[in-house]
GROMACS .gro file of C-alpha atoms in nm:
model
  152
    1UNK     CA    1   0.000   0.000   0.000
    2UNK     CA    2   0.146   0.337  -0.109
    3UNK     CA    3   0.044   0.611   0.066
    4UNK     CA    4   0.177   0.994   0.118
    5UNK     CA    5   0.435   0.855  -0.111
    6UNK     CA    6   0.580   0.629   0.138
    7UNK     CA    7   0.532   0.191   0.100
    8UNK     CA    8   0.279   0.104   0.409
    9UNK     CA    9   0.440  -0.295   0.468
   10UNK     CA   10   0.193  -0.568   0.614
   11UNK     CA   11   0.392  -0.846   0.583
   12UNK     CA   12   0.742  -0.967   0.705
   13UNK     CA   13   0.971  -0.860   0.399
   14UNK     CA   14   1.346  -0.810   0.431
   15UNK     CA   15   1.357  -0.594   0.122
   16UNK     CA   16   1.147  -0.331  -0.091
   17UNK     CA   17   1.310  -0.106  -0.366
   18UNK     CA   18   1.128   0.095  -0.537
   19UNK     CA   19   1.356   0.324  -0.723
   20UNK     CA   20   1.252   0.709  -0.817
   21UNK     CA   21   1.249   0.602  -1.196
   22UNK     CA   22   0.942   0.393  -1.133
   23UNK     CA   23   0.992   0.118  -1.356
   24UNK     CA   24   1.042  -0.128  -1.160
   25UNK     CA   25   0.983  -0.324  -0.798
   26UNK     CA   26   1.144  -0.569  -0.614
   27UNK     CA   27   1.016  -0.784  -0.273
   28UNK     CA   28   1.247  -1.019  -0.087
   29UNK     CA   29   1.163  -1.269   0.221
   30UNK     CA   30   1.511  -1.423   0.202
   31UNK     CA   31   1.422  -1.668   0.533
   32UNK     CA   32   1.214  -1.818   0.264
   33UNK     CA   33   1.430  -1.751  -0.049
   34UNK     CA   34   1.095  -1.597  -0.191
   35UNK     CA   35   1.191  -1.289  -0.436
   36UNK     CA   36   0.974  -1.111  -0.701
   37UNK     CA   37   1.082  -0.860  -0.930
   38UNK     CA   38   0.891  -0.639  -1.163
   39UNK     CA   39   0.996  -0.442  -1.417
   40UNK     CA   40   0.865  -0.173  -1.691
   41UNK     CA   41   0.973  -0.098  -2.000
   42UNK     CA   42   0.852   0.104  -2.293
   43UNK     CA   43   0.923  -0.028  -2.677
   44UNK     CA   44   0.779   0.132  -2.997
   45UNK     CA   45   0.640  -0.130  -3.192
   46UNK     CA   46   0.931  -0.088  -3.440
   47UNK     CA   47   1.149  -0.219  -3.213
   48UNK     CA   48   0.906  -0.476  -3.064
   49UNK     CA   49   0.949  -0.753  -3.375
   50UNK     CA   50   1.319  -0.765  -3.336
   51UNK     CA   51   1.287  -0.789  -2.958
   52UNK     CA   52   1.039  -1.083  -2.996
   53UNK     CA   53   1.260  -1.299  -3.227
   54UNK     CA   54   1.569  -1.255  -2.919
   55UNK     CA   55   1.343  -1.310  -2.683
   56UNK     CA   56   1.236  -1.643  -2.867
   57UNK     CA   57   1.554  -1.755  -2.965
   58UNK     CA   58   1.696  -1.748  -2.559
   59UNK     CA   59   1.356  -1.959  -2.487
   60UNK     CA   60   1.474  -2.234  -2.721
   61UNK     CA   61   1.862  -2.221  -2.592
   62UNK     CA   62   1.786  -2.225  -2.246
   63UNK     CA   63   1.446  -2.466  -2.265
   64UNK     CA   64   1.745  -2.711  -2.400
   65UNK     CA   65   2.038  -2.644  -2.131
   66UNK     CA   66   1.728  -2.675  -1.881
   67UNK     CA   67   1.558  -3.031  -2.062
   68UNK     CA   68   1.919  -3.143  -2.086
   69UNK     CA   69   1.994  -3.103  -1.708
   70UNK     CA   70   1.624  -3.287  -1.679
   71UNK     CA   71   1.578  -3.582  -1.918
   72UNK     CA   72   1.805  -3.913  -1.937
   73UNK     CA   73   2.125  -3.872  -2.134
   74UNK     CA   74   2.026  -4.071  -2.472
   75UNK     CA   75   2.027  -4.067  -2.831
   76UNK     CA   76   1.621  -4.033  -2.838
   77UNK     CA   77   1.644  -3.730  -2.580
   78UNK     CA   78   1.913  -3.559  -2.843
   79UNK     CA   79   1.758  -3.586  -3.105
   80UNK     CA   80   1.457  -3.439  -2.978
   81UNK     CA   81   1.605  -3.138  -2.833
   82UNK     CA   82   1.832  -3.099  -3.192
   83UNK     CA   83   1.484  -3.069  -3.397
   84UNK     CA   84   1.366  -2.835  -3.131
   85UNK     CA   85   1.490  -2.485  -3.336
   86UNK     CA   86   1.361  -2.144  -3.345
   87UNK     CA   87   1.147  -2.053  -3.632
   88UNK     CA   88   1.101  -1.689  -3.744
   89UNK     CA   89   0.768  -1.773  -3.854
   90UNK     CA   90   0.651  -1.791  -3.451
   91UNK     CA   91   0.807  -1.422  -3.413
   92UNK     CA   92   0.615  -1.327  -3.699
   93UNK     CA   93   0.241  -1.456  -3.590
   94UNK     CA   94   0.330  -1.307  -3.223
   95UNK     CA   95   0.395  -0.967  -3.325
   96UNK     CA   96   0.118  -1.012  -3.550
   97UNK     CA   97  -0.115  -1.074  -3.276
   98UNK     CA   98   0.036  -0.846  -3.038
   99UNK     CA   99   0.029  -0.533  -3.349
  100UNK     CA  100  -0.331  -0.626  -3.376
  101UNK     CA  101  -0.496  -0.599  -3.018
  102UNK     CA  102  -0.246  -0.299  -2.898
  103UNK     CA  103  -0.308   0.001  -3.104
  104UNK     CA  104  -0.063   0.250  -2.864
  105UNK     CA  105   0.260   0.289  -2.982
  106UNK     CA  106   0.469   0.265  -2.779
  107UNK     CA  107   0.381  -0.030  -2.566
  108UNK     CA  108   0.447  -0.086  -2.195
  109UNK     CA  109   0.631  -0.443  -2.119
  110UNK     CA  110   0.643  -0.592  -1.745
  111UNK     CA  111   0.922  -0.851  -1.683
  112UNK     CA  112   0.809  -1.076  -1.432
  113UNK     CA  113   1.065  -1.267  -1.278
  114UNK     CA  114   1.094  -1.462  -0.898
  115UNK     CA  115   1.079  -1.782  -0.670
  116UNK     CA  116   0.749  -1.806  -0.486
  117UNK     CA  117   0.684  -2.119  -0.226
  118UNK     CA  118   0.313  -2.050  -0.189
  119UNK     CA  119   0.095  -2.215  -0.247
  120UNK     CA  120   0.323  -2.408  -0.491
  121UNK     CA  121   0.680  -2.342  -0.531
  122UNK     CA  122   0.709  -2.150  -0.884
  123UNK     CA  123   1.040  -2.044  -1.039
  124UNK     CA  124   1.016  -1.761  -1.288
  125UNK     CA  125   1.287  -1.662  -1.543
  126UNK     CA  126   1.337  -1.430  -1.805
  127UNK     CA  127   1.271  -1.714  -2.077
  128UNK     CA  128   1.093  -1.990  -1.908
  129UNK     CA  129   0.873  -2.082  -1.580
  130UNK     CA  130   0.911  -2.387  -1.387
  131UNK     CA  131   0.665  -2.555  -1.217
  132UNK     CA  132   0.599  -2.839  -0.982
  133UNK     CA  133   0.707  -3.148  -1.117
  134UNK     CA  134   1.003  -2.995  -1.346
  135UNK     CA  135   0.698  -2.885  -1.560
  136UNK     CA  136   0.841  -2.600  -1.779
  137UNK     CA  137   0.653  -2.312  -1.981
  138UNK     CA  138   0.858  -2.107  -2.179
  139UNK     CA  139   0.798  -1.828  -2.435
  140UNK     CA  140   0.535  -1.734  -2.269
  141UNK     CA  141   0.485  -1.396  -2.390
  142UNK     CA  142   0.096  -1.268  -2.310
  143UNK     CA  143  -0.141  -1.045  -2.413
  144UNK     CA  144  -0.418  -0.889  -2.290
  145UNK     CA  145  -0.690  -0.585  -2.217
  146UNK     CA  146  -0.354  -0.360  -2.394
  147UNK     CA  147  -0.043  -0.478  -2.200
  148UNK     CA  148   0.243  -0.753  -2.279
  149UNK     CA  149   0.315  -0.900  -2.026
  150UNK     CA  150   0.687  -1.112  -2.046
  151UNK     CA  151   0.641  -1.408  -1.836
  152UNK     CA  152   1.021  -1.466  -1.701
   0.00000   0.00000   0.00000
């Protein structure tokens, strides 16, 4: 709760930073190693196609390192993760889709990222999610009501 321009806190967090620049906000409980951080960014829609296809192409390279550390060492396994390859074509329909439900240009991004052990432990990244049972999203780039919202 913000109020007189100062954070009211009603839980038991070791650290809150919110810098002056607004564009971003951070929340640790480190005697539970929970940690969320938040943060804004503005992109004109030039510039938003070209950020998609790096964003994709770091899902793909670290869904791999991550499925590698997983899965049983074995030819099968390999080969699946070597025809796993980034496609421009994906970039292309997701900036489509995003250029068609945001008119404003420029766009506002939030990076989520974090470690949350309630009610399920979560781990968020910039390029993938993991969830209970080594269950992984990745490229999980969302749209909605005129936001993105970069699930990390």
């Amino acid at each position: 709760n913000m109020r007189d321009n100062d954070w009211l806190i009603y839980a038991p967090f070791d650290e809150l930073e919110c810098p002056p620049s607004a564009n971003s906000l951070e929340f640790k409980v480190m005697s539970h190693d929970v940690w969320i951080t938040l943060r804004f960014s503005q992109r004109a829609k030039s510039e938003l196609y070209e950020k998609i296809k790096s964003l994709l192409k770091e899902v793909y390279q670290d869904i791999k390192e991550q499925m590698r550390r997983i899965w049983p060492k074995n030819d099968w396994t390999e080969r699946i993760l070597n025809s796993m390859e980034f496609k421009e074509e994906q970039a292309k329909r997701m900036f489509e889709s995003i250029n068609e439900k945001i008119k404003e240009d420029p766009i506002t991004l939030c990076t989520l990222e974090g470690y949350l052990i309630w009610p399920t432990n979560i781990s968020m990244y910039k390029t993938y999610t993991v969830l209970p049972g080594q269950n992984i999203i990745a490229g999980s780039l969302m749209v909605n009501v005129g936001i993105g919202i970069e699930i990390a």
